Coordinates of C-alpha atoms and ligand atoms in Angstrom, one line a residue:
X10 CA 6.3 9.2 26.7
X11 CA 4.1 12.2 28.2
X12 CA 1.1 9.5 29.1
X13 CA -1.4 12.2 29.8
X14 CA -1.4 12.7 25.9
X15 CA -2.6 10.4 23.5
X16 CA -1.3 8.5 20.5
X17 CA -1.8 10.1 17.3
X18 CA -2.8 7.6 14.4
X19 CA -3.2 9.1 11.0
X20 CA -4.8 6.8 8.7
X21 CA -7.6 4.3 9.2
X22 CA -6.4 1.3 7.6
X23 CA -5.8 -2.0 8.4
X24 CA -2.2 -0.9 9.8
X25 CA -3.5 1.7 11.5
X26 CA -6.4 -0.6 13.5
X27 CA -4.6 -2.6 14.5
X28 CA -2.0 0.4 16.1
X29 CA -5.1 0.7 18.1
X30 CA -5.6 -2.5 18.9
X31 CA -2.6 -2.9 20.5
X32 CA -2.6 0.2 22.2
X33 CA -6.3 -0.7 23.7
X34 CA -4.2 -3.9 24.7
X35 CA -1.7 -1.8 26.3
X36 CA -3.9 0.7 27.7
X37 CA -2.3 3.6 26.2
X38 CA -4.6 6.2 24.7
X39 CA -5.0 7.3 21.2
X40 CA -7.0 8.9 18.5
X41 CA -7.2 8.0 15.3
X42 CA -7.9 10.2 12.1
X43 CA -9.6 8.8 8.9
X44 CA -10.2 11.0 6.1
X45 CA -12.2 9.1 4.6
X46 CA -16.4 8.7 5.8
X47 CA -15.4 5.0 7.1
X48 CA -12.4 3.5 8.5
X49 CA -11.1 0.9 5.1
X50 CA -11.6 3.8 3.1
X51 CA -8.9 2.6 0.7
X52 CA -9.4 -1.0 0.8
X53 CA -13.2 -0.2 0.1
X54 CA -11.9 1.8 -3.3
X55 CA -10.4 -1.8 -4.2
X56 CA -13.1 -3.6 -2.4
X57 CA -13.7 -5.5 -5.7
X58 CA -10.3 -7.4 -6.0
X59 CA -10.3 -10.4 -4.3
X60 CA -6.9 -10.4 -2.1
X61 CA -4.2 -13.2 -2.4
X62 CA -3.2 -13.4 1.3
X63 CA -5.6 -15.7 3.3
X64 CA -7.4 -14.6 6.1
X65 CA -4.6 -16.2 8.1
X66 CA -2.3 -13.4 7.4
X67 CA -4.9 -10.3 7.6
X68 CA -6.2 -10.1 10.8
X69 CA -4.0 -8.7 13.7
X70 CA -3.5 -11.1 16.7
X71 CA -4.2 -8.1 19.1
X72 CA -7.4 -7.1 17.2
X73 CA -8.3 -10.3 17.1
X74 CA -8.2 -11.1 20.4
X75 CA -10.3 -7.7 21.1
X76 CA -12.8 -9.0 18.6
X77 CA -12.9 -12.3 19.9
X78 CA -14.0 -11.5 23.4
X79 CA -17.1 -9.2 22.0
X80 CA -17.9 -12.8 20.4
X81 CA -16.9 -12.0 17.2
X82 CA -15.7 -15.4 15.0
X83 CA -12.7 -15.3 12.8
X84 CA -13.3 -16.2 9.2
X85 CA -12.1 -19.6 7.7
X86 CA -8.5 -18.7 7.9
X87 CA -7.6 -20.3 4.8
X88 CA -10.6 -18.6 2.2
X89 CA -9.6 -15.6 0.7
X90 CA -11.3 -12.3 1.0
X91 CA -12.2 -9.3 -1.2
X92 CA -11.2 -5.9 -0.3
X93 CA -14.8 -5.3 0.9
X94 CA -15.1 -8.7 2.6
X95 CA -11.9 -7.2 4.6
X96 CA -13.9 -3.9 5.6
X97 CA -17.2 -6.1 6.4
X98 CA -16.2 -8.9 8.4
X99 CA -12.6 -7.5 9.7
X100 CA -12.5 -3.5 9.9
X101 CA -15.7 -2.7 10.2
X102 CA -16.2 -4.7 13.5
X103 CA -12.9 -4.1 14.8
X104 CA -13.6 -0.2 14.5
X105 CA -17.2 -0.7 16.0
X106 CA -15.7 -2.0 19.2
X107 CA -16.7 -0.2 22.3
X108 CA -12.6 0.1 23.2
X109 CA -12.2 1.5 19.6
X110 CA -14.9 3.6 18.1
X111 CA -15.2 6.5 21.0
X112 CA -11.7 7.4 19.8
X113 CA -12.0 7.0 15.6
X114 CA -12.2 9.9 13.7
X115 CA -13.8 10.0 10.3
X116 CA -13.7 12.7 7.8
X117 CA -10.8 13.8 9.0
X118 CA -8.0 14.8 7.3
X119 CA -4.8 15.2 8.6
X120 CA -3.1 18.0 7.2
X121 CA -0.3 19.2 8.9
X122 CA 1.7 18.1 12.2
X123 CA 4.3 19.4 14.1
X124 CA 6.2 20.2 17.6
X125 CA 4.3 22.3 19.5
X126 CA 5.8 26.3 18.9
X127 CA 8.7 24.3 17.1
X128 CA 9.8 24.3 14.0
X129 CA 11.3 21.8 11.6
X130 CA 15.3 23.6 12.5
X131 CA 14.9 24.4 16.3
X132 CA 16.3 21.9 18.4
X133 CA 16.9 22.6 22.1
X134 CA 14.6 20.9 24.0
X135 CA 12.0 19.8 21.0
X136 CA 11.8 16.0 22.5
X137 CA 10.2 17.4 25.4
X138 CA 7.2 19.7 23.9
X139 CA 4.5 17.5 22.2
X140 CA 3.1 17.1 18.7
X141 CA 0.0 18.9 17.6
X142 CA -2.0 17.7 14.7
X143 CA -3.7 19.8 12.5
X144 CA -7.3 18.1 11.2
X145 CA -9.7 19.5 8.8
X146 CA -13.4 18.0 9.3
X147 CA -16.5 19.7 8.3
X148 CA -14.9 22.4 6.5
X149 CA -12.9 23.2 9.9
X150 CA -9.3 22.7 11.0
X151 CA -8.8 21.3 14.5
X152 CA -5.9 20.5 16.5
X153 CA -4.8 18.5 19.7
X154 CA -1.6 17.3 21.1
X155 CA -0.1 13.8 21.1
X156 CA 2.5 12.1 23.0
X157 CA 3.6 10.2 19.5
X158 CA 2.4 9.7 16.2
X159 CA 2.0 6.9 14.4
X160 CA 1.6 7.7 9.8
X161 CA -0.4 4.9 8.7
X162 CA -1.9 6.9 5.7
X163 CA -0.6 4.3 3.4
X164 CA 0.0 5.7 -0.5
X165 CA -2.9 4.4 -2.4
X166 CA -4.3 8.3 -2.3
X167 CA -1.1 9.4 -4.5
X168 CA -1.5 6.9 -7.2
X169 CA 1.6 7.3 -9.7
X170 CA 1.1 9.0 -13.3
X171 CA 1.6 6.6 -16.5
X172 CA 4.8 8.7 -17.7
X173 CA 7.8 6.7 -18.0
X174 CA 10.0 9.0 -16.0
X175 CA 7.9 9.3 -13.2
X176 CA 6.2 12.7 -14.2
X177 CA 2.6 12.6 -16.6
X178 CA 3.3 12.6 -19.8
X179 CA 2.8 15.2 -22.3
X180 CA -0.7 15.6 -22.3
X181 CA -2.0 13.2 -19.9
X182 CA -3.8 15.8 -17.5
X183 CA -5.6 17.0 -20.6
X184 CA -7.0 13.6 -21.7
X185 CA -7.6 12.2 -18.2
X186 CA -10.9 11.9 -19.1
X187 CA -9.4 8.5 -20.7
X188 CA -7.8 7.2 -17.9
X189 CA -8.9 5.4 -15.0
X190 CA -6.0 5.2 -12.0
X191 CA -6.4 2.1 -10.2
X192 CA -8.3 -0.7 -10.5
X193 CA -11.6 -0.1 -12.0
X194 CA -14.5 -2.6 -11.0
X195 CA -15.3 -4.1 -14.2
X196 CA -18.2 -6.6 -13.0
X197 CA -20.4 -3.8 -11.9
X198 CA -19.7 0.1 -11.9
X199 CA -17.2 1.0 -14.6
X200 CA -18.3 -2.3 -17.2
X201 CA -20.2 0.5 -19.9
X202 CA -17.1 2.2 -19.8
X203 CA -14.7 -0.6 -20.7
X204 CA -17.1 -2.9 -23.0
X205 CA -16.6 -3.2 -26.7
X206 CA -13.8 -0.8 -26.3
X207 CA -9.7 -0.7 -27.1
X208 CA -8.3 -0.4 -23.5
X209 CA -4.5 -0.2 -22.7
X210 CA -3.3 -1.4 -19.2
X211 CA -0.3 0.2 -18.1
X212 CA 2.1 -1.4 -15.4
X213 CA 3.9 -4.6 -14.4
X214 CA 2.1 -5.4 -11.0
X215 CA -0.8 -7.2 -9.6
X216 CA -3.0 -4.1 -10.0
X217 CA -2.1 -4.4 -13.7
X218 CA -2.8 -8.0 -13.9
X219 CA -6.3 -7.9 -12.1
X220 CA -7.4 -5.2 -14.5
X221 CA -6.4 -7.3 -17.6
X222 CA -7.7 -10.8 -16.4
X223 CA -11.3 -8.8 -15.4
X224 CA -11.0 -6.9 -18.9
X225 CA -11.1 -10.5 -20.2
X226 CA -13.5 -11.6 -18.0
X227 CA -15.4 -8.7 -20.0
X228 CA -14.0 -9.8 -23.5
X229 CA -15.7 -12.9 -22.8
X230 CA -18.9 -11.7 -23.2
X231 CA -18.1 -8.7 -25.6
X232 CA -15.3 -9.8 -27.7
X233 CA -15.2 -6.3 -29.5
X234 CA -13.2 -5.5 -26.1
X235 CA -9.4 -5.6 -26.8
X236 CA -6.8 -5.3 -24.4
X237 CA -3.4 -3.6 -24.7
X238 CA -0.7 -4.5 -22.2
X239 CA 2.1 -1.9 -21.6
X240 CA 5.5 -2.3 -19.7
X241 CA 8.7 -1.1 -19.3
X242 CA 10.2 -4.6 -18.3
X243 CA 13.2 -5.4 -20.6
X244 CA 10.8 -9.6 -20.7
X245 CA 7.5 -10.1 -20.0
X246 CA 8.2 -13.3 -18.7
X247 CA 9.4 -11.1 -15.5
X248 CA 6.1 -9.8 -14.7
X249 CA 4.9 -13.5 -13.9
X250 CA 5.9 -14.2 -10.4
X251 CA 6.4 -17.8 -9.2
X252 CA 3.3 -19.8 -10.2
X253 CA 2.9 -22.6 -8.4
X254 CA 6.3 -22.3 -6.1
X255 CA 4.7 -19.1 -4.5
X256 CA 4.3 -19.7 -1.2
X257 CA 0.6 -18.2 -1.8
X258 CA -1.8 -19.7 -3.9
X259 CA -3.6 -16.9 -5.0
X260 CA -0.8 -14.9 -6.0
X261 CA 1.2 -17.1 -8.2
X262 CA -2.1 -17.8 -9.8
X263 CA -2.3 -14.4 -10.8
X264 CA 0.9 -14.7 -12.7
X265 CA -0.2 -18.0 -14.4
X266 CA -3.5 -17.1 -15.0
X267 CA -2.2 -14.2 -17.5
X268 CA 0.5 -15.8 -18.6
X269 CA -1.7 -18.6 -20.1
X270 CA -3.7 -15.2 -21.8
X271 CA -0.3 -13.7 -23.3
X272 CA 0.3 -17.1 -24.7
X273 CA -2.8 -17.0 -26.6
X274 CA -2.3 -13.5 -27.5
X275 CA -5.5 -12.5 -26.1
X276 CA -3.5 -9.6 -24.5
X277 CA -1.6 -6.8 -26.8
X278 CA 1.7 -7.1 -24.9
X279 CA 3.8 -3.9 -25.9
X280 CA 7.5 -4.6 -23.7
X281 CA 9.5 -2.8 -23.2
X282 CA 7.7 0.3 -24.1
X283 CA 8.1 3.6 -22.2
X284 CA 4.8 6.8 -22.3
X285 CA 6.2 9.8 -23.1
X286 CA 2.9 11.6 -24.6
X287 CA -0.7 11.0 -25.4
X288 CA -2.4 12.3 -28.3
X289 CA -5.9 13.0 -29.0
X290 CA -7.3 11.1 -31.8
X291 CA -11.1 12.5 -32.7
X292 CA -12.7 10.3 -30.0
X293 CA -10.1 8.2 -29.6
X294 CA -6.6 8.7 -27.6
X295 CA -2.8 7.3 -29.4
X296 CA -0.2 6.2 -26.9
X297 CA 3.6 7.6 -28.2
X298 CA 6.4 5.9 -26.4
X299 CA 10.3 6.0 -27.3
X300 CA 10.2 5.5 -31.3
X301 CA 6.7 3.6 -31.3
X302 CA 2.8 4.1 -31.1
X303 CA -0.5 2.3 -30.3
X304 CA -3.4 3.8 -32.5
X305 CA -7.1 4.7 -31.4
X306 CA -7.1 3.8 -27.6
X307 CA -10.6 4.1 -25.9
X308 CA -9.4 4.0 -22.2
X309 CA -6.4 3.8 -19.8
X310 CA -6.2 1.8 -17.0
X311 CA -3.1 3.5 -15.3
X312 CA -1.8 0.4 -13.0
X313 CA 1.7 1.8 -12.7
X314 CA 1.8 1.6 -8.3
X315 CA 1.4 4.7 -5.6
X316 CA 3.7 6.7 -4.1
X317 CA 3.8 8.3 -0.2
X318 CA 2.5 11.6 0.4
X319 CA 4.7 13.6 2.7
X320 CA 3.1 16.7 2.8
X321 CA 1.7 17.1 6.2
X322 CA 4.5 16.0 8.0
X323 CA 6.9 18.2 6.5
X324 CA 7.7 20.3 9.6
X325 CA 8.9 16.7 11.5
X326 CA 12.1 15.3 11.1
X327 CA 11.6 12.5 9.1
X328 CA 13.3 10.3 6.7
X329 CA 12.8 9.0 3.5
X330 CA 14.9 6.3 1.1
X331 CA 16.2 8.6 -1.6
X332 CA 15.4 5.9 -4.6
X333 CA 11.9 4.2 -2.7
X334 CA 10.7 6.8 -0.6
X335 CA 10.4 4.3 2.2
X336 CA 11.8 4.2 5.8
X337 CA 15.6 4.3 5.0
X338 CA 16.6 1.1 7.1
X339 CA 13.8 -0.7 5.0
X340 CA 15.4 -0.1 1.3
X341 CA 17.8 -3.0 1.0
X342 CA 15.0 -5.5 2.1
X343 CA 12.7 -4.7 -0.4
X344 CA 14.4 -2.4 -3.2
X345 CA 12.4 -4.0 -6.3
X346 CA 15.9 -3.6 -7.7
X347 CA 17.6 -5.7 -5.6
X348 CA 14.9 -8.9 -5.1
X349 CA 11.3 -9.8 -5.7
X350 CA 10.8 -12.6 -3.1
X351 CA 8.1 -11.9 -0.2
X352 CA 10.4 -12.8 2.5
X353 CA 11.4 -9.6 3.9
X354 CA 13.9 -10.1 7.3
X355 CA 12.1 -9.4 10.2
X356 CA 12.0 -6.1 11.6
X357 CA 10.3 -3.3 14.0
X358 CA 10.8 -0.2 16.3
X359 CA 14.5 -0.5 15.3
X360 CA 14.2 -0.2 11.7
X361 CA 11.5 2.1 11.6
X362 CA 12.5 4.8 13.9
X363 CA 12.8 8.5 12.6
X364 CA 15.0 11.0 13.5
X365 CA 11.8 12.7 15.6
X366 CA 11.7 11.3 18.5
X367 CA 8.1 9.4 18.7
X368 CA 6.8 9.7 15.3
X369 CA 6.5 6.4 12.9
X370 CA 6.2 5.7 9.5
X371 CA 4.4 2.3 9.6
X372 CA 2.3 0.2 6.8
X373 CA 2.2 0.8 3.0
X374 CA 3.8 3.5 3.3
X375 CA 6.9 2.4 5.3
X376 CA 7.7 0.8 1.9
X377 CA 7.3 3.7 -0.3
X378 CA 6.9 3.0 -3.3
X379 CA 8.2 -0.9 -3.3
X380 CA 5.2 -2.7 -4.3
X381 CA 5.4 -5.9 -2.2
X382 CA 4.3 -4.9 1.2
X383 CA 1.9 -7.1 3.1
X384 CA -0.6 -7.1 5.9
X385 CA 1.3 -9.5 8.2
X386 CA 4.4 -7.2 8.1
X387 CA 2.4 -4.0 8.9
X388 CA 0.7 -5.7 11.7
X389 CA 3.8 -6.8 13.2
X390 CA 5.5 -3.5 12.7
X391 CA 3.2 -1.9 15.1
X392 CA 3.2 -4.4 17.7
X393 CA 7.1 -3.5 18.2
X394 CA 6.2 0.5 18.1
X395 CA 3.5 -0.1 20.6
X396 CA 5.7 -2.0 23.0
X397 CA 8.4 0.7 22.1
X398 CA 6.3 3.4 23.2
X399 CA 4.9 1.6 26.2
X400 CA 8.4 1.1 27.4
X401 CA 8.7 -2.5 26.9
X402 CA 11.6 -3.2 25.3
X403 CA 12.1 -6.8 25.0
X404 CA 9.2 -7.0 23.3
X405 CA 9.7 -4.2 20.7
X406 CA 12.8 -5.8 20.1
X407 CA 11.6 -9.2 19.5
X408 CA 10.3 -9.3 15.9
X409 CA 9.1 -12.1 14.6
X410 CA 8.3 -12.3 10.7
X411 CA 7.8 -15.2 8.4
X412 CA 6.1 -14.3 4.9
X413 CA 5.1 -16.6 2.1
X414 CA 7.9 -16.2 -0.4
X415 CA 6.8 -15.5 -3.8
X416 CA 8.5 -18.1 -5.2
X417 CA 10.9 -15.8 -7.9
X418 CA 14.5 -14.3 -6.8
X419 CA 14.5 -11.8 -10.1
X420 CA 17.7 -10.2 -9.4
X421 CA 20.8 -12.2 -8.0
X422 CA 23.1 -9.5 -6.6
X423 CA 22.2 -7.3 -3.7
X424 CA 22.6 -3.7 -4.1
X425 CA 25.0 -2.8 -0.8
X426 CA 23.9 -3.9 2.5
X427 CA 22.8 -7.4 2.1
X428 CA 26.0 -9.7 1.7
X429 CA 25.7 -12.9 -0.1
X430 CA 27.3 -15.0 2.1
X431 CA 24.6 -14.0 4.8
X432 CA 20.8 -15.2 4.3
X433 CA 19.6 -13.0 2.1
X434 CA 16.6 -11.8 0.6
X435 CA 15.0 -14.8 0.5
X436 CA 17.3 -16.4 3.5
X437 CA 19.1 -18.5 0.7
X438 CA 21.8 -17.7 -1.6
X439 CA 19.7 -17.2 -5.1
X440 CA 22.3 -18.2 -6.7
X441 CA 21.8 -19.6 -10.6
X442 CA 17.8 -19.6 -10.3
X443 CA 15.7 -18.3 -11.1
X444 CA 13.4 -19.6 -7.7
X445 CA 13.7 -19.0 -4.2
Ligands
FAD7 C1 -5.6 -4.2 -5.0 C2 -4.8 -4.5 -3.8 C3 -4.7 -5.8 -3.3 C4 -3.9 -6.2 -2.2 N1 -3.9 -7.4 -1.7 C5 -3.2 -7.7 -0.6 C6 -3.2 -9.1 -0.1 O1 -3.8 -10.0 -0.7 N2 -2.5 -9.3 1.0 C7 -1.8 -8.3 1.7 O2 -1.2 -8.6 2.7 N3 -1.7 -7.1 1.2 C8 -2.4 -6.7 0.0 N4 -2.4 -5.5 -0.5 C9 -1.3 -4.5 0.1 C10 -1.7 -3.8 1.4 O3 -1.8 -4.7 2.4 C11 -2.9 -2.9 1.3 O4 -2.6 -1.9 0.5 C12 -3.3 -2.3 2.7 O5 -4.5 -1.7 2.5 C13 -2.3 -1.4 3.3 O6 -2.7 -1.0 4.6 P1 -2.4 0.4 5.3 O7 -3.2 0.4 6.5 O8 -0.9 0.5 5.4 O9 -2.8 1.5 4.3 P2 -4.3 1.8 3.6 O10 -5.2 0.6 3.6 O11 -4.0 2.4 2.3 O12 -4.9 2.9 4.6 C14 -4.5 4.2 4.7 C15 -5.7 5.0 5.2 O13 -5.2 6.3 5.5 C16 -6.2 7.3 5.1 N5 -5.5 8.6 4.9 C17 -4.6 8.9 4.0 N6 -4.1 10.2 4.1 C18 -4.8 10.7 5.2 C19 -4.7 11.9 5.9 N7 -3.9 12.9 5.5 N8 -5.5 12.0 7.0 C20 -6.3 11.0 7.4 N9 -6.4 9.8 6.8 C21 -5.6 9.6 5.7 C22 -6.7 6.7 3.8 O14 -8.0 7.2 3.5 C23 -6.7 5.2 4.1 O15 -8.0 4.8 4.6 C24 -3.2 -5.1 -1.6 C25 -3.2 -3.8 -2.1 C26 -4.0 -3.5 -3.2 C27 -4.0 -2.1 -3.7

């Protein structure tokens, strides 16, 4: 690596700290680009929703020891944070740091990066020019060179559409007025919105089930509020998780705790039912799927996952699972198809490594589109690029990974790569059960 040159890092997420963390650690140089005003800039939008990993598994051991010797203390590890209790007593400090914040970026957006007079089809002699990155601040573009780049931009900014084939349905632009993508904060901001109204929820995932157990929060105290629940799952039964065999708390709570609602059929659950089209109904909005309709729908909460954005790195060579849109190497481990369980094998600079020599795809959005990525993995991810790019070896190739299984296998048979009679998913056989 050209060591005169620093490390790009686009993206000012957790990931993307604690790249710069552990380049600080390594003494290689970097700059990181946020486009949003502060680094968290996602995590802030979800800053309401209390997470279901423990503190134990969100902080970064190289940021942590940065943050340590300023005399910062660690949280409890086992209490669990909010998204904005992540930015306050995690990000926020870390990106503060004297070692950090000289080199942070805010408002600004990355939109475009490529080899320097190179582009995407010339190949003689590309690994040895470097990358420049195109920024937009202030209404101005801006570029410098890097010696490698590191795409921590996550996928929460490309939040999916409600349209059962992956497009908007037929109309859905012209009533978005109705919908809300994401997870709206109920308790405070968005309540006049919701309250006393017919709101449908629409996906299968935690985002989903936060928004329907704070809609009942909301129900509690105005019971005109009615709650719609629509899937494509063939059972909702499959949208639980693993309750109380989950190897965290919080998250097979989640499952539980709307379960119990279903069962009391405080919750509308329309499954399977696939959006093709929204309607406008006088005030009101229907939602047509495949042979079937709900009537006089207030507001959408469009829960239904993100997707990567790809756009600015378009001239690199990069690659992307055809099916997930995550790093290729990544698909069998966590293809939604193929398993459910949190244990992902462990894995690094190996897995990870594009066809451009230098440039990463790291964090959310390593995983595409899969939904089950977690903090730990991201943070270990980086360590092994880091060490990668500082030349140690043995240590990028050492990964070391152990997740809380969720506590559900929901498909038994591996697509391709994973062979039963290895470990699998879950590092057992899931064989006839329905638990890991
Ligand atoms: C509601 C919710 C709850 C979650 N709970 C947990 C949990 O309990 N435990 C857990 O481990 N994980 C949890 N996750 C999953 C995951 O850990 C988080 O999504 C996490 O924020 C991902 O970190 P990241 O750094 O990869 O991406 P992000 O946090 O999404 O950060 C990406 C950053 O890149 C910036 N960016 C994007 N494009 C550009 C660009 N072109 N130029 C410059 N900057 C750009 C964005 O503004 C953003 O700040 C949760 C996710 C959600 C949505």
């Amino acid at each position: 690596m050209n060591n005169q040159l620093p490390v790009a890092i686009i993206g000012g997420g957790p990931v993307a700290l604690s790249a710069a963390a552990q380049l600080t650690k390594r003494e290689i140089s970097f700059v990181l680009l946020e486009q949003g005003t502060s680094v968290g800039a996602s995590v802030l939008e979800w800053g309401h929703i209390q997470m279901f990993s423990p503190w134990e598994y969100n902080i970064d051991s190289a940021a942590s020891e940065l943050l340590a010797a300023s005399g910062w203390i660690a949280p409890p590890k086992e209490d669990l944070p909010t998204g904005k209790q992540l930015f306050d007593y995690y990000l926020y400090p870390l990106s503060e740091l004297d070692q950090l914040k000289p080199f942070i970026k805010t408002e600004a957006k990355v939109v475009a990066i490529h080899r320097q007079g190179f582009d995407k089809m010339k190949s003689a002699g590309r690994d040895k020019v470097p990358f420049e990155v195109v920024y937009e601040k202030n209404n101005n573009i801006y570029r410098f060179e890097a010696s490698a780049v590191i795409d921590a931009t996550g996928t929460w900014n490309t939040l999916n559409p409600i349209g059962a084939s992956g497009d908007y349905a037929n109309q859905e632009v012209n009533l978005s007025s109705h919908i809300h993508y994401g997870i709206p904060d109920l308790t405070v901001a968005h309540a006049n919105r919701y309250t006393d109204k017919t709101v449908a929820v629409v996906g299968s995932g935690h985002s989903a089930i936060h928004a329907i157990l704070m809609l009942h929060e909301l129900k509690l105290q105005h019971p005109g509020t009615t709650i719609h629940w629509i899937l494509r799952k063939q059972a909702i039964e499959d949208v639980f998780g693993g309750g109380e065999l989950d190897g965290l708390p919080a998250r097979g709570a989640l499952g539980s705790r709307v379960a119990k609602l279903v069962k009391e059929g405080v919750v509308k659950v329309h499954t399977p039912f696939s959006i093709q089209a929204l309607e406008r109904a006088g005030e009101k909005i229907n939602i047509i799927g495949t042979g079937t309709m709900i009537k006089q729908v207030d507001e959408i909460i469009a829960a239904t996952g993100a997707r990567p954005n790809f756009t600015f790195i378009r001239e690199l060579r990069y690659e992307s699972d055809s099916s997930i849109e995550c790093v290729p190497k990544l698909a069998d481990l966590i293809d939604p198809n193929i398993h459910s369980c949190g244990t992902v094998r462990p894995h690094g600079e190996a897995e990870l490594r594009q066809p451009e020599h230098h440039f990463y795809i790291v964090g959310a959005k390593s995983y595409g589109r899969a939904p089950t990525f977690l903090l730990a993995t991201g943070y270990e991810q980086v360590r092994s690029v880091v060490s990668a790019l500082a030349g140690d070896w043995d240590s990028a190739r050492e990964v070391k990974l152990h997740l809380p299984e969720t506590g559900v296998c929901s498909v038994s048979r591996p697509k391709t790569a994973i062979k039963l009679s290895q470990p699998s998913c879950c590092g057992s056989e899931p064989l006839n059960a329905n638990s890991c």
